Short mmCIF file of C-alpha atoms in Angstrom, two decimals:
data_model
loop_
_atom_site.label_atom_id
_atom_site.label_comp_id
_atom_site.label_asym_id
_atom_site.label_seq_id
_atom_site.Cartn_x
_atom_site.Cartn_y
_atom_site.Cartn_z
CA MET W 1382 80.84 324.32 137.42
CA SER W 1383 78.28 326.50 135.72
CA ALA W 1384 75.25 325.30 133.93
CA THR W 1385 76.57 326.15 130.65
CA ASP W 1386 79.67 324.05 131.15
CA SER W 1387 77.65 321.03 132.46
CA ALA W 1388 75.90 321.06 129.30
CA VAL W 1389 78.76 321.04 126.93
CA HIS W 1390 80.92 318.58 128.93
CA PRO W 1391 78.65 316.17 130.84
CA VAL W 1392 79.68 314.52 133.94
CA GLY W 1393 81.30 311.23 133.49
CA GLU W 1394 81.77 311.56 129.48
CA VAL W 1395 84.90 309.72 128.18
CA ARG W 1396 86.91 311.91 125.89
CA GLU W 1397 87.95 310.57 122.49
CA PRO W 1398 91.66 310.06 122.78
CA ALA W 1399 94.13 311.87 120.36
CA PHE W 1400 94.24 309.84 116.89
CA GLY W 1401 91.80 307.38 118.16
CA PHE W 1402 90.43 306.57 114.83
CA TRP W 1403 93.67 305.89 113.11
CA ARG W 1404 94.97 303.74 116.17
CA ARG W 1405 91.86 301.51 115.83
CA SER W 1406 92.00 301.37 112.36
CA TYR W 1407 95.71 300.42 112.33
CA ALA W 1408 95.08 297.73 114.86
CA MET W 1409 92.58 296.02 112.55
CA LEU W 1410 94.87 296.42 109.65
CA VAL W 1411 97.50 294.42 111.82
CA LYS W 1412 95.06 292.03 112.82
CA GLU W 1413 94.08 291.36 109.22
CA PHE W 1414 97.62 290.79 107.79
CA ILE W 1415 98.10 288.39 110.66
CA GLN W 1416 95.22 286.42 109.82
CA LEU W 1417 96.17 286.22 106.17
CA ARG W 1418 99.55 285.23 107.06
CA ARG W 1419 98.19 282.26 109.02
CA ASP W 1420 95.50 281.33 106.09
CA ARG W 1421 98.31 279.84 103.79
CA VAL W 1422 95.61 278.81 101.32
CA SER W 1423 94.38 282.36 100.76
CA PHE W 1424 98.10 283.65 100.81
CA ALA W 1425 99.10 280.98 98.23
CA MET W 1426 96.04 282.10 96.03
CA ILE W 1427 97.27 285.75 96.11
CA VAL W 1428 100.85 284.87 95.03
CA MET W 1429 100.09 281.80 92.59
CA ILE W 1430 97.10 283.17 90.56
CA PRO W 1431 98.67 286.09 88.89
CA VAL W 1432 102.06 284.14 88.54
CA MET W 1433 100.01 281.31 86.87
CA GLN W 1434 98.19 283.52 84.62
CA LEU W 1435 101.45 285.28 83.53
CA LEU W 1436 103.45 282.07 82.78
CA LEU W 1437 100.72 280.62 80.92
CA PHE W 1438 99.73 283.23 78.81
CA GLY W 1439 103.21 284.40 78.15
CA TYR W 1440 104.84 281.05 77.51
CA ALA W 1441 102.31 278.14 77.07
CA ILE W 1442 99.55 279.84 74.90
CA ASN W 1443 100.04 280.10 71.27
CA THR W 1444 97.16 280.81 69.02
CA THR W 1445 99.25 280.12 65.88
CA PRO W 1446 100.72 276.57 66.66
CA ARG W 1447 103.45 274.72 64.91
CA HIS W 1448 104.99 271.38 64.34
CA LEU W 1449 101.53 269.74 64.47
CA PRO W 1450 101.76 265.87 64.58
CA THR W 1451 101.29 264.54 61.15
CA ALA W 1452 100.88 261.01 59.58
CA VAL W 1453 102.34 260.37 56.01
CA LEU W 1454 101.32 257.52 53.66
CA VAL W 1455 104.02 257.25 51.02
CA GLN W 1456 103.00 255.13 48.16
CA GLU W 1457 106.22 255.70 46.29
CA ASP W 1458 109.73 256.38 47.61
CA SER W 1459 110.96 259.14 45.01
CA ASP W 1460 113.09 262.36 45.34
CA LEU W 1461 110.12 264.51 44.63
CA ALA W 1462 108.45 262.91 47.30
CA ARG W 1463 111.08 263.48 49.72
CA SER W 1464 111.06 267.08 48.78
CA VAL W 1465 107.60 267.80 49.11
CA LEU W 1466 107.60 266.24 52.67
CA LYS W 1467 110.63 268.19 53.37
CA ALA W 1468 109.13 271.38 52.15
CA MET W 1469 106.10 270.72 54.36
CA GLU W 1470 108.34 270.52 57.43
CA ASN W 1471 110.30 273.74 56.58
CA THR W 1472 106.83 275.49 56.80
CA SER W 1473 107.22 274.54 60.46
CA TYR W 1474 103.62 273.83 60.77
CA PHE W 1475 104.08 270.07 60.16
CA ARG W 1476 105.95 267.49 62.32
CA PHE W 1477 106.10 263.96 60.81
CA THR W 1478 105.71 261.58 63.51
CA ARG W 1479 103.91 258.64 62.00
CA GLU W 1480 104.43 256.75 59.00
CA VAL W 1481 101.36 254.37 57.84
CA HIS W 1482 100.86 251.85 55.19
CA SER W 1483 97.36 251.69 54.66
CA VAL W 1484 94.53 254.04 54.17
CA ALA W 1485 92.71 252.58 57.13
CA GLU W 1486 95.41 253.21 59.50
CA PHE W 1487 95.89 256.67 58.10
CA ASP W 1488 91.97 257.37 58.93
CA ASP W 1489 92.29 255.70 62.50
CA LEU W 1490 95.17 257.98 63.35
CA LEU W 1491 92.89 261.09 62.34
CA GLN W 1492 89.90 259.86 64.26
CA SER W 1493 91.67 258.97 67.47
CA GLY W 1494 93.51 262.37 67.55
CA LYS W 1495 96.66 261.24 67.65
CA VAL W 1496 97.81 263.23 64.60
CA LEU W 1497 96.12 266.59 63.30
CA PHE W 1498 97.17 265.86 59.66
CA GLY W 1499 97.67 263.30 57.05
CA VAL W 1500 99.52 263.43 53.99
CA GLU W 1501 99.18 261.07 51.27
CA ILE W 1502 101.68 260.89 48.05
CA PRO W 1503 100.09 258.58 45.66
CA ARG W 1504 101.84 255.91 43.39
CA GLY W 1505 103.46 257.15 40.27
CA PHE W 1506 103.45 260.97 41.53
CA GLU W 1507 106.68 261.85 40.33
CA ARG W 1508 106.30 260.46 36.77
CA ALA W 1509 102.80 262.26 36.47
CA VAL W 1510 104.40 265.68 37.61
CA ARG W 1511 107.09 265.47 35.08
CA ARG W 1512 105.05 264.47 32.40
CA GLY W 1513 102.61 267.57 33.42
CA ASP W 1514 99.56 265.63 34.53
CA ARG W 1515 99.26 267.65 37.38
CA PRO W 1516 98.61 264.62 39.90
CA ALA W 1517 96.82 265.09 43.37
CA LEU W 1518 98.66 265.32 46.79
CA LEU W 1519 96.18 264.77 49.51
CA VAL W 1520 96.30 266.47 52.67
CA ALA W 1521 93.56 265.55 55.23
CA ALA W 1522 93.18 267.87 58.41
CA ASP W 1523 91.35 267.30 61.76
CA ALA W 1524 89.29 270.42 61.73
CA THR W 1525 87.59 269.88 64.95
CA ASP W 1526 89.89 272.67 65.99
CA PRO W 1527 89.74 274.97 63.33
CA VAL W 1528 92.60 277.34 64.70
CA ALA W 1529 95.26 274.85 64.43
CA ALA W 1530 93.96 273.58 61.19
CA GLY W 1531 93.57 276.72 59.49
CA SER W 1532 96.96 278.26 59.80
CA ALA W 1533 98.81 274.96 58.47
CA LEU W 1534 96.39 274.46 55.38
CA GLY W 1535 97.20 278.17 54.53
CA SER W 1536 100.85 277.35 54.44
CA LEU W 1537 100.57 274.80 51.67
CA GLY W 1538 100.59 277.13 48.74
CA ALA W 1539 104.59 278.09 49.82
CA LEU W 1540 105.71 274.66 48.79
CA VAL W 1541 106.52 275.68 45.28
CA GLN W 1542 108.49 278.78 46.24
CA THR W 1543 110.77 276.68 48.57
CA ALA W 1544 112.14 273.03 48.12
CA LEU W 1545 110.46 272.31 44.92
CA ALA W 1546 112.44 274.94 42.79
CA HIS W 1547 115.33 272.73 43.11
CA ASP W 1548 113.74 269.53 41.74
CA LEU W 1549 111.56 271.05 38.72
CA HIS W 1550 111.61 273.79 36.41
CA ILE W 1551 108.32 275.58 37.70
CA GLY W 1552 108.53 278.68 35.57
CA ASP W 1553 108.52 282.51 36.42
CA PRO W 1554 106.01 283.14 37.84
CA PRO W 1555 105.85 279.67 39.29
CA GLU W 1556 103.21 277.21 38.29
CA MET W 1557 102.03 274.52 40.73
CA PRO W 1558 103.02 271.20 39.10
CA PHE W 1559 100.63 269.32 41.09
CA GLU W 1560 97.34 269.80 42.87
CA ILE W 1561 97.19 270.05 46.40
CA ARG W 1562 93.54 268.63 47.48
CA ALA W 1563 93.07 269.71 51.40
CA HIS W 1564 90.17 267.85 53.17
CA ALA W 1565 89.06 269.53 56.38
CA ARG W 1566 87.43 266.56 57.90
CA TYR W 1567 84.78 266.41 60.75
CA ASN W 1568 84.28 270.52 60.42
CA PRO W 1569 84.84 271.22 56.92
CA ALA W 1570 83.18 274.71 57.19
CA ALA W 1571 85.43 275.44 60.14
CA GLU W 1572 82.41 276.58 62.42
CA SER W 1573 83.66 277.53 65.88
CA ARG W 1574 80.36 276.02 67.55
CA LEU W 1575 81.09 272.56 66.50
CA ASN W 1576 84.62 273.16 68.51
CA ILE W 1577 83.22 275.05 71.58
CA VAL W 1578 80.07 273.66 72.25
CA PRO W 1579 81.45 269.90 72.93
CA GLY W 1580 84.37 271.54 74.96
CA LEU W 1581 81.85 273.59 77.22
CA VAL W 1582 80.49 270.33 78.34
CA GLY W 1583 83.83 269.35 80.11
CA THR W 1584 84.35 272.95 81.04
CA ILE W 1585 81.09 273.29 82.92
CA LEU W 1586 81.09 270.09 84.63
CA THR W 1587 84.54 270.60 85.87
CA MET W 1588 83.69 273.88 87.27
CA THR W 1589 80.47 272.81 88.98
CA MET W 1590 81.76 269.31 90.22
CA LEU W 1591 84.73 270.51 91.74
CA ILE W 1592 82.85 273.30 93.74
CA PHE W 1593 79.90 271.22 94.77
CA THR W 1594 82.05 268.45 96.35
CA ALA W 1595 84.88 270.51 97.80
CA LEU W 1596 82.14 272.60 99.58
CA SER W 1597 80.19 269.74 100.58
CA VAL W 1598 82.74 268.53 103.17
CA THR W 1599 83.82 271.68 104.31
CA ARG W 1600 80.33 272.79 104.95
CA GLU W 1601 79.94 269.89 107.40
CA ILE W 1602 83.11 270.88 109.30
CA GLU W 1603 82.03 274.67 109.69
CA ARG W 1604 78.40 273.76 110.78
CA GLY W 1605 80.02 271.13 113.14
CA THR W 1606 78.15 268.00 111.63
CA MET W 1607 81.38 266.67 110.71
CA GLU W 1608 81.93 265.40 114.43
CA SER W 1609 78.43 263.70 114.27
CA LEU W 1610 79.48 262.05 111.06
CA LEU W 1611 82.96 260.86 112.44
CA SER W 1612 81.12 259.42 115.67
CA MET W 1613 79.12 257.13 113.40
CA PRO W 1614 80.30 253.38 112.58
CA ILE W 1615 80.95 254.38 108.79
CA ARG W 1616 84.37 253.93 106.82
CA PRO W 1617 86.03 256.75 104.69
CA VAL W 1618 85.45 254.85 101.53
CA GLU W 1619 81.48 254.71 102.44
CA VAL W 1620 81.48 258.38 103.31
CA MET W 1621 83.27 259.49 100.03
CA PHE W 1622 81.08 257.46 97.99
CA GLY W 1623 77.80 258.76 99.88
CA LYS W 1624 79.26 262.15 99.09
CA ILE W 1625 80.22 261.69 95.39
CA ILE W 1626 77.12 259.50 94.18
CA PRO W 1627 74.19 262.17 94.40
CA TYR W 1628 76.78 264.71 92.15
CA VAL W 1629 77.30 262.12 89.79
CA ILE W 1630 73.49 262.45 89.09
CA VAL W 1631 73.51 265.92 89.11
CA GLY W 1632 76.60 266.14 86.99
CA PHE W 1633 74.85 263.61 84.46
CA ILE W 1634 71.76 265.86 84.25
CA GLN W 1635 73.78 268.86 83.83
CA ALA W 1636 75.84 266.97 80.87
CA THR W 1637 72.43 266.01 79.30
CA LEU W 1638 71.23 269.42 79.41
CA ILE W 1639 74.26 271.15 77.95
CA VAL W 1640 74.50 268.38 74.99
CA GLY W 1641 70.66 268.63 74.24
CA ILE W 1642 70.96 272.17 73.89
CA GLY W 1643 73.98 272.06 71.74
CA VAL W 1644 72.29 269.43 69.51
CA LEU W 1645 68.93 271.38 69.31
CA LEU W 1646 69.90 275.04 69.33
CA PHE W 1647 73.42 274.97 67.72
CA GLY W 1648 73.11 271.83 65.32
CA VAL W 1649 76.18 269.95 66.77
CA PRO W 1650 75.94 266.40 65.66
CA ILE W 1651 76.43 263.46 67.76
CA LEU W 1652 78.03 260.92 65.27
CA GLY W 1653 79.43 258.32 67.47
CA SER W 1654 77.53 256.16 70.38
CA VAL W 1655 75.44 258.00 72.66
CA VAL W 1656 75.85 255.25 75.33
CA LEU W 1657 79.61 255.54 74.96
CA LEU W 1658 79.49 259.32 75.59
CA ALA W 1659 77.14 258.73 78.43
CA VAL W 1660 79.51 255.98 80.04
CA LEU W 1661 82.81 258.05 79.56
CA THR W 1662 81.05 261.33 80.70
CA THR W 1663 80.10 259.52 83.94
CA LEU W 1664 83.65 258.50 84.25
CA PHE W 1665 84.69 262.25 83.88
CA ILE W 1666 82.29 263.37 86.41
CA THR W 1667 83.42 260.93 88.83
CA THR W 1668 87.09 261.96 88.36
CA ASN W 1669 86.19 265.48 89.09
CA LEU W 1670 84.38 264.79 92.15
CA SER W 1671 87.13 262.63 93.69
CA ILE W 1672 89.57 265.69 93.13
CA GLY W 1673 86.96 268.01 94.55
CA TYR W 1674 86.67 265.77 97.62
CA THR W 1675 90.40 265.67 97.77
CA PHE W 1676 90.64 269.42 97.98
CA SER W 1677 87.83 269.33 100.89
CA THR W 1678 90.35 267.46 102.91
CA ILE W 1679 93.07 269.60 102.41
CA VAL W 1680 91.12 273.09 103.14
CA GLN W 1681 89.85 274.31 106.44
CA ASN W 1682 86.70 276.29 105.03
CA GLN W 1683 84.54 277.08 102.19
CA LEU W 1684 86.36 280.12 101.04
CA GLN W 1685 89.61 278.15 100.78
CA ALA W 1686 87.76 275.26 99.07
CA MET W 1687 86.40 277.67 96.34
CA GLN W 1688 89.93 279.09 96.15
CA LEU W 1689 91.72 276.20 95.57
CA SER W 1690 88.92 274.93 93.02
CA MET W 1691 89.45 278.24 91.03
CA MET W 1692 93.42 277.54 90.93
CA PHE W 1693 92.86 274.11 89.56
CA PHE W 1694 90.09 275.21 87.04
CA LEU W 1695 92.12 277.94 85.52
CA PRO W 1696 94.86 275.77 84.09
CA SER W 1697 92.21 273.43 82.99
CA ILE W 1698 90.46 275.65 80.60
CA LEU W 1699 93.92 277.16 79.41
CA LEU W 1700 95.94 273.96 78.97
CA SER W 1701 93.34 271.38 77.83
CA GLY W 1702 92.78 272.45 74.44
CA PHE W 1703 89.34 274.08 74.95
CA MET W 1704 90.45 277.60 74.42
CA PHE W 1705 93.94 277.25 72.55
CA PRO W 1706 95.24 274.54 70.35
CA PHE W 1707 96.81 271.68 72.48
CA ALA W 1708 99.42 270.62 70.11
CA GLY W 1709 100.74 274.17 69.66
CA MET W 1710 101.72 274.51 73.41
CA PRO W 1711 105.29 273.82 74.35
CA VAL W 1712 106.19 270.40 75.56
CA TRP W 1713 106.46 270.96 79.29
CA ALA W 1714 102.99 272.62 78.99
CA GLN W 1715 101.31 269.40 77.35
CA TYR W 1716 102.74 267.42 80.13
CA LEU W 1717 100.96 269.61 82.53
CA GLY W 1718 97.85 269.33 80.42
CA GLU W 1719 98.17 265.69 80.39
CA VAL W 1720 97.43 265.17 84.08
CA LEU W 1721 94.45 267.34 83.91
CA PRO W 1722 91.06 265.47 83.26
CA LEU W 1723 89.45 268.02 81.09
CA THR W 1724 92.19 267.64 78.67
CA HIS W 1725 91.17 263.88 78.03
CA TYR W 1726 87.44 264.54 78.18
CA ILE W 1727 87.74 267.13 75.59
CA ARG W 1728 89.25 264.82 73.22
CA ILE W 1729 86.76 262.14 74.12
CA VAL W 1730 83.58 264.22 73.70
CA ARG W 1731 84.80 265.75 70.27
CA ALA W 1732 85.74 262.55 68.91
CA ILE W 1733 82.56 260.91 69.74
CA MET W 1734 80.27 263.97 68.70
CA LEU W 1735 82.32 265.02 65.72
CA LYS W 1736 84.26 262.11 64.50
CA GLY W 1737 81.86 258.98 65.33
CA ALA W 1738 84.88 257.60 67.24
CA ALA W 1739 84.68 254.13 68.58
CA PRO W 1740 86.19 252.70 72.08
CA SER W 1741 89.33 251.50 70.29
CA ASN W 1742 90.07 255.03 69.13
CA LEU W 1743 89.67 256.51 72.79
CA GLN W 1744 91.46 253.80 74.76
CA TYR W 1745 94.37 256.24 75.85
CA ASP W 1746 92.32 259.01 77.20
CA THR W 1747 89.81 256.52 78.96
CA ILE W 1748 92.74 254.81 80.67
CA ALA W 1749 94.08 258.34 81.72
CA LEU W 1750 90.70 259.30 83.39
CA ILE W 1751 90.51 255.99 85.28
CA VAL W 1752 94.10 256.38 86.68
CA LEU W 1753 93.43 260.11 87.64
CA MET W 1754 90.21 259.10 89.20
CA LEU W 1755 91.92 256.36 91.38
CA VAL W 1756 94.80 258.78 92.44
CA ALA W 1757 92.40 261.22 93.62
CA MET W 1758 90.13 258.63 95.45
CA THR W 1759 93.47 257.25 97.10
CA ILE W 1760 94.51 260.48 98.25
CA ALA W 1761 91.01 261.58 99.54
CA VAL W 1762 90.39 258.39 101.28
CA THR W 1763 93.92 258.65 102.96
CA ARG W 1764 93.51 262.00 104.22
CA PHE W 1765 90.04 261.63 105.56
CA ARG W 1766 91.22 258.46 107.49
CA ARG W 1767 93.75 260.63 109.04
CA THR W 1768 91.06 263.06 110.17
CA LEU W 1769 89.40 260.05 111.66
CA ASP W 1770 92.59 259.02 113.54
#
């Protein structure tokens, strides 16, 4: 072999096999698909997140809500009063779910959020209409959600063109035989910041508390410190409380910052008790931490913990009433929303800050948060005990 040949092909050099690059790339491709198939949580995220987004945006989200819960205070039973109520139902915006007998009960339903509207027909209404006195029909709206209230209040003018034409001669063009006084309570100027800022408190806490807790346990597993923890004479409940309590303090600091900024920079009022808001915020934080701890007992690594937290967070912001009116969603979506802690906390924080609600107005949502917290804690402790075994 000549010197020239030795320079071109050194002795002992391994030649690149044909299609070597593509064979190695194909081997890595197959390996990644096998690993992805074994990682069930990641595979579920790939399938569930786009399907969930499509179903929620396609079926559950409605920016023009209809059939909104409405209370009625009828102080006279007359044909005209019944026609007015029927005409309001025919607009498809109002659904009469409660009949009250006093103004106090009327106000309590609005303050507690059990209804979004209240209609009051005064005594002597029909007689005053027929005499041409133009009596007032009161429609009170819970305007903490301007989107839900605005469309419904805007439809009231159609009352004359519908059922009332059969009861009264109202001329051509029609003239309103009575006055509709629409009161947008709690947010009369329909300012979006009064609706968004209180909801942001719960949304931010949900995201951070879920991720913090879900990652805290999986981080111990990945670093190998969980084995040392399991060898200690400690009970599962004690481990859980030791993990949760520091983040309760962190979450409370976050909530204080958000509320403080909302009050100082955006002018959001706090009409209710600050102590009540602090107590129920702590309950909400603990509930989310319990759910995050449950996630940490299901997943195997921090990536899966993050993915599962995001999968829970997505329906929380879409079905809780934060971005879209809760009452405008279909019934099945409302049932799903009721099992999300954010749904109940948004009602609580808006009611306390914007309505000045008392504990008696918040019983349902408070009990719901307690039940969700206990269920999540039970599941977490049970799964962690299995890990110990």
